[in-house]
Coordinates of C-alpha atoms and ligand atoms in Angstrom, one line a residue:
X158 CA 27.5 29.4 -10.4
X159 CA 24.5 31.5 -8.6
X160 CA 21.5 29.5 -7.7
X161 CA 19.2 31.6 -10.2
X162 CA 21.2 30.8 -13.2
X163 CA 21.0 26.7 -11.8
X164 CA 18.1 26.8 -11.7
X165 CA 17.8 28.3 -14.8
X166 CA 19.6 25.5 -16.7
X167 CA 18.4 22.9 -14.7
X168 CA 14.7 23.9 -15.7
X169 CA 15.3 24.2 -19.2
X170 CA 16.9 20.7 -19.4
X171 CA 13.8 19.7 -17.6
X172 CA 11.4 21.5 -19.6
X173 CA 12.9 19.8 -23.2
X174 CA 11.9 16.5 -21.6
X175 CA 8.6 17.3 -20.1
X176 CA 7.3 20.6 -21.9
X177 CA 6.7 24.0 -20.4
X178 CA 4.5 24.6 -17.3
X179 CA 4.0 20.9 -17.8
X180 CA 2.1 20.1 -13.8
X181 CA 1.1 22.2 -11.2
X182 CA 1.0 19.6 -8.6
X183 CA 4.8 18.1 -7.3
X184 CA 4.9 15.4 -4.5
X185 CA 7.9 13.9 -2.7
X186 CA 7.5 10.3 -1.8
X187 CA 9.0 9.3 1.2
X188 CA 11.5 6.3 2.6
X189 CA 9.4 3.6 2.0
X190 CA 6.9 5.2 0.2
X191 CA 8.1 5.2 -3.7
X192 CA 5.3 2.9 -4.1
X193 CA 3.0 5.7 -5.2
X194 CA 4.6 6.1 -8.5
X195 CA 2.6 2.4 -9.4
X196 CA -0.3 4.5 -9.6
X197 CA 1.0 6.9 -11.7
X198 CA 0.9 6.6 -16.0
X199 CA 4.2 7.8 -16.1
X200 CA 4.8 10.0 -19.3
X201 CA 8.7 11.0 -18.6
X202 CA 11.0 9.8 -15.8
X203 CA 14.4 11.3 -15.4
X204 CA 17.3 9.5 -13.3
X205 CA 18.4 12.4 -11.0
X206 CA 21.4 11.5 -12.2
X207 CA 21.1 13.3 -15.6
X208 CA 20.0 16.3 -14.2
X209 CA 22.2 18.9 -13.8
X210 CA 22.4 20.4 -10.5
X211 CA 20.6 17.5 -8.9
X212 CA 22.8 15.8 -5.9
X213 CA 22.2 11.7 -6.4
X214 CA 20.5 10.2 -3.6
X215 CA 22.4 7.1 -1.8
X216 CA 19.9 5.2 0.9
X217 CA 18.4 2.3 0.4
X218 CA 14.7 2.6 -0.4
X219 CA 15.2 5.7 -2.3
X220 CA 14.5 5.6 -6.2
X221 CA 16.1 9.0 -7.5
X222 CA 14.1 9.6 -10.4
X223 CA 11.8 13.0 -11.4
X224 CA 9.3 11.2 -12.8
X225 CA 6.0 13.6 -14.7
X226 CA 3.5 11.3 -15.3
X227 CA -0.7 11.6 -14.5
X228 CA -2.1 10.7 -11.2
X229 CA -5.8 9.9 -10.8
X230 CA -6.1 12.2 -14.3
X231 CA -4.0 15.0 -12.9
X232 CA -0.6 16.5 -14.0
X233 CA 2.0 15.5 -11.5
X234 CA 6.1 16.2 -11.5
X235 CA 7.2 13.5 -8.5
X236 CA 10.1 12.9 -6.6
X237 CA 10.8 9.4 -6.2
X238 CA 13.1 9.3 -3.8
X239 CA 14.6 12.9 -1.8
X240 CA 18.0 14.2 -1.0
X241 CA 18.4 14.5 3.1
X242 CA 20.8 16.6 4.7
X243 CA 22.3 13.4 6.3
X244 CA 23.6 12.2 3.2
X245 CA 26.2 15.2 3.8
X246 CA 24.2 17.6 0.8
X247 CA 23.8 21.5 2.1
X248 CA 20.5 22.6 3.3
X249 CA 20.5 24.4 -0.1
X250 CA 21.5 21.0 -2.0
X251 CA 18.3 19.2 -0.4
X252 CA 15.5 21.9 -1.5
X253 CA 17.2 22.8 -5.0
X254 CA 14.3 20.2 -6.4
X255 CA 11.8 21.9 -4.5
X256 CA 13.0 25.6 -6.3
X257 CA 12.8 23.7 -9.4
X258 CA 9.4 22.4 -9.1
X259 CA 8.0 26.3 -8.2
X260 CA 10.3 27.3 -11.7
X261 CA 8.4 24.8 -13.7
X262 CA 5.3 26.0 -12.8
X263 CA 3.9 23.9 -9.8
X264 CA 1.9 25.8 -7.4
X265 CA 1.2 23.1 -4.8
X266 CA 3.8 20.6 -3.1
X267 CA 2.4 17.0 -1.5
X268 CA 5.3 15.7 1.0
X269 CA 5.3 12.3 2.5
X270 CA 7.9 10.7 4.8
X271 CA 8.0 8.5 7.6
X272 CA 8.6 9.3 10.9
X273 CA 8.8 8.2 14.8
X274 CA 5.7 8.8 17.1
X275 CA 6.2 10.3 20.5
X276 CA 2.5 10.8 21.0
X277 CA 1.1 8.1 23.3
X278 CA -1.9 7.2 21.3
X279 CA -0.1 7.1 17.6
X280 CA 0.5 3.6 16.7
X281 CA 2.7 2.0 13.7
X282 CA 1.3 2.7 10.7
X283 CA -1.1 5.2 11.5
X284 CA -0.9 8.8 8.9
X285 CA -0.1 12.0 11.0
X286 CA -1.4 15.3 8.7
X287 CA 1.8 17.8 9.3
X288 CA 0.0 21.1 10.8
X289 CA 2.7 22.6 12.4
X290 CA 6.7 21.8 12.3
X291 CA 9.8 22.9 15.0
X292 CA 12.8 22.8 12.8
X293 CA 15.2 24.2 15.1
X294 CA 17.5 20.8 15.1
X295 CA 18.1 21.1 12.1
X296 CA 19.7 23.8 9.5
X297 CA 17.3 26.3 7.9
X298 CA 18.3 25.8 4.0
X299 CA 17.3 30.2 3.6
X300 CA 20.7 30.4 6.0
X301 CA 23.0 33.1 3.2
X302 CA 22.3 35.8 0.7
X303 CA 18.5 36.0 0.0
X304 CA 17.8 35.4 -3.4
X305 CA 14.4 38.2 -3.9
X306 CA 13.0 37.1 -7.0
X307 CA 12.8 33.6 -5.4
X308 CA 11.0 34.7 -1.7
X309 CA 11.6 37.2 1.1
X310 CA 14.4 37.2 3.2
X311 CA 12.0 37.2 6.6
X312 CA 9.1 34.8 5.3
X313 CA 6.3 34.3 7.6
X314 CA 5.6 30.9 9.0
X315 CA 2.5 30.9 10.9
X316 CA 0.7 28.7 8.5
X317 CA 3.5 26.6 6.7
X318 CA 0.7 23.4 5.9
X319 CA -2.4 25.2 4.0
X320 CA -5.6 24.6 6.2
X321 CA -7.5 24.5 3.5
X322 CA -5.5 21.3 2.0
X323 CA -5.9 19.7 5.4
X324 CA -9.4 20.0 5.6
X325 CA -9.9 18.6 2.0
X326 CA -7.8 15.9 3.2
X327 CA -9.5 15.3 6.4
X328 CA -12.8 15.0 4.7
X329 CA -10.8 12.3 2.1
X330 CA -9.4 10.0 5.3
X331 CA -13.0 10.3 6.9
X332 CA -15.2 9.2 3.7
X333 CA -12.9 6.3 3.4
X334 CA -13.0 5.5 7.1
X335 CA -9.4 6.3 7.3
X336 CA -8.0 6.7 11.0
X337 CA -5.3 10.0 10.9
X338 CA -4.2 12.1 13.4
X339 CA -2.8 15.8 13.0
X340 CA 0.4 17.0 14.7
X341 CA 3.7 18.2 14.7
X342 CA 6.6 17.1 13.1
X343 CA 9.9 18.0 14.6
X344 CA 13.0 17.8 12.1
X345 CA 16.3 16.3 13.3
X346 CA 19.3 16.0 11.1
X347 CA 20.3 12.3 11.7
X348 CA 21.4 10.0 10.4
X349 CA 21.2 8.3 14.1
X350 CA 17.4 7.4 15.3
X351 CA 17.1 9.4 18.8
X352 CA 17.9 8.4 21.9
X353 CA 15.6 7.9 24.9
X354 CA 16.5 11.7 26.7
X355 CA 16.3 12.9 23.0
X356 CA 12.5 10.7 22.1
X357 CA 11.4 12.4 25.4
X358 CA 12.7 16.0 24.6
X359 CA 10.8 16.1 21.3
X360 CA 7.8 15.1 23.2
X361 CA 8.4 17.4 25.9
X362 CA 9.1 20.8 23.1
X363 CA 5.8 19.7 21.5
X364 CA 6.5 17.4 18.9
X365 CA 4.0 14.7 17.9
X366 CA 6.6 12.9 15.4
X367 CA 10.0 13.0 14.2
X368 CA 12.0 12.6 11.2
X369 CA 15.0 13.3 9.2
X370 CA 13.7 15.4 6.3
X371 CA 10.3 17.5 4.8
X372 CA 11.0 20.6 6.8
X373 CA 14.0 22.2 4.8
X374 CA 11.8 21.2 1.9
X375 CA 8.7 22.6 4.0
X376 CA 10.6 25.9 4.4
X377 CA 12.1 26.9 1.0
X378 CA 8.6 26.1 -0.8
X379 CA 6.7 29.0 1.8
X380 CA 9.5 30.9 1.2
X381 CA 9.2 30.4 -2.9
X382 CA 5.4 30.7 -2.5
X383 CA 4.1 27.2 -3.1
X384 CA 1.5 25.8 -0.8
X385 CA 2.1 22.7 0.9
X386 CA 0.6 19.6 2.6
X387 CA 2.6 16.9 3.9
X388 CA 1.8 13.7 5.8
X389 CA 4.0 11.5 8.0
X390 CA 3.6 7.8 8.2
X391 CA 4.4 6.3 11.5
X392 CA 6.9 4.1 11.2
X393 CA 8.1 3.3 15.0
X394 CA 7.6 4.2 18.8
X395 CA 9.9 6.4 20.0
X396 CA 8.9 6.5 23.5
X397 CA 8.6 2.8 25.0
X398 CA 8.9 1.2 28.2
X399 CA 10.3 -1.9 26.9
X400 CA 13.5 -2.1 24.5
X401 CA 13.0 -0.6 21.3
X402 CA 15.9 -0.8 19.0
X403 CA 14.8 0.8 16.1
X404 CA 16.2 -0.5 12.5
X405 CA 15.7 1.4 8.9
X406 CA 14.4 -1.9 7.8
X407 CA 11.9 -2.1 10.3
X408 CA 10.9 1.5 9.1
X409 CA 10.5 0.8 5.6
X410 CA 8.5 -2.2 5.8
X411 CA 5.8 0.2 8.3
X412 CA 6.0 2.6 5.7
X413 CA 5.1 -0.1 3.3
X414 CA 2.2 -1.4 4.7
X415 CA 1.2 2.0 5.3
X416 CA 1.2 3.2 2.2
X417 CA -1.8 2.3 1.0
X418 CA -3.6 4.9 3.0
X419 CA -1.4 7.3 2.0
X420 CA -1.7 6.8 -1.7
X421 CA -5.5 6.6 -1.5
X422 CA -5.4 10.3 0.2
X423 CA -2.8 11.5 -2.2
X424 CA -4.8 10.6 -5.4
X425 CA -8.2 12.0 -4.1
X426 CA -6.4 14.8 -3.2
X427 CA -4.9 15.8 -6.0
X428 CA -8.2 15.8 -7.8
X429 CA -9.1 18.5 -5.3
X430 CA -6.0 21.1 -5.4
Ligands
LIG527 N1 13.4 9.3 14.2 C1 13.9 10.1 13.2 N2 13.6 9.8 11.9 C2 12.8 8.8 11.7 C3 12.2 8.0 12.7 C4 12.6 8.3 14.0 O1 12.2 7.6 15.0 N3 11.5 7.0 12.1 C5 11.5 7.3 10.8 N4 12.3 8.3 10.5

């Protein structure tokens, strides 16, 4: 079946659950960072499960649920839980949810994920405000036949984050004294953590951070025409002198303590889209 009529169905099975046009804010909660949805008055939640079309997510620390519900006051649809290319779903699989959210009416897309520092002063736990993304490690999910009512088959990427998000969400961190940095995130595939050459390549091609999703998701939403801010929670060091055996543990309970922060910016924010 072609991805317009999946879509198609997919969105109508949504849309007898949560109404027509029903948000125009979607966010993506992270590893470790499904926490979020406590703030939320949830109105609907849907197992991905029962949606057709959706892959079913299978890490840990993953909740697989589209969830519509009100945050702060204001309409969200939100992804607890992602799909990532690691779990062996196409590039396409992994931002189907994202062409979904555009068909239902959203018009801006809030990513979160956690991810490893290679910037010298970035420390566990700190927030990292996506401005810029190298996705060249990974597959680019608009790789096959263009579909033109969805987006362009050339889109333009010189401003994938929307500055004017980030500066509401600079001014958010700095009235709540919160500490956050702005950088680049470089996608990998994984599902390995990076070795020490590889930690010191990202840092060397001008990555700040790296991680193992947001930019396939980054990447079909320009090219569907949603805006999009995302934010990465540090979760470990990548470049250390001393042993650092990283463990997806040890990033989810980062992200977790994090998350506070993140959730605070989140529901100012979307007050201010
Ligand atoms: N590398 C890749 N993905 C990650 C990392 C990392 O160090 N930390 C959390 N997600």
């Amino acid at each position: 079946m072609g991805l317009l009529k999946q879509l198609e169905e997919t969105a109508q099975f949504v849309e007898s659950k949560f109404g027509s046009r029903a948000a125009k804010v979607g966010i993506v909660l992270g590893s470790g960072l499904g926490n979020l949805t406590e703030e939320i008055v949830i109105e609907q939640a849907i197992p991905y499960a029962d949606i057709p079309h959706f892959p079913v997510s299978t890490v840990k620390g993953h909740g697989g649920k589209l969830i519509l519900g009100t945050l702060n006051g204001v309409k969200a649809i939100v992804m607890s839980g992602r799909f990532h290319f690691y779990e062996g779903y196409s590039a396409q699989q992994v931002v189907f949810p994202v062409r979904l959210m555009k068909w239902l009416g959203v018009e801006t897309l809030l990513l979160s994920n956690a991810a490893g520092s290679v910037h010298p002063d970035y420390k566990v736990g700190d927030l990292m405000i996506i401005n810029d993304h190298i996705s060249f490690f990974t597959e680019n999910p608009l790789i096959g036949k263009n579909e033109e009512t969805i987006g362009t088959r050339f889109p333009d990427m010189t401003e994938p984050y929307s500055k004017a998000i980030i500066e509401k969400a600079l001014t958010i961190a700095r009235d709540n004294n919160i500490d956050i940095h702005q950088g680049v995130y470089v996608a990998v595939t994984g599902p390995t953590f990076e070795t020490k050459a590889e930690y010191r390549l990202i840092k060397a091609v001008g990555g700040h951070v790296v991680g193992m999703s947001t930019v396939q998701e980054t990447i079909a939403a320009v090219h569907c025409g949603l805006k999009v801010f995302a934010i990465s929670v540090v979760t470990d060091i990548g470049i250390r002198e001393d042993e650092n055996v990283i463990t997806h543990e040890e990033v989810l309970q980062a992200a977790k303590e994090a998350e506070p922060k993140l959730t605070l910016i989140f529901k100012e924010l979307v007050q201010q889209l």
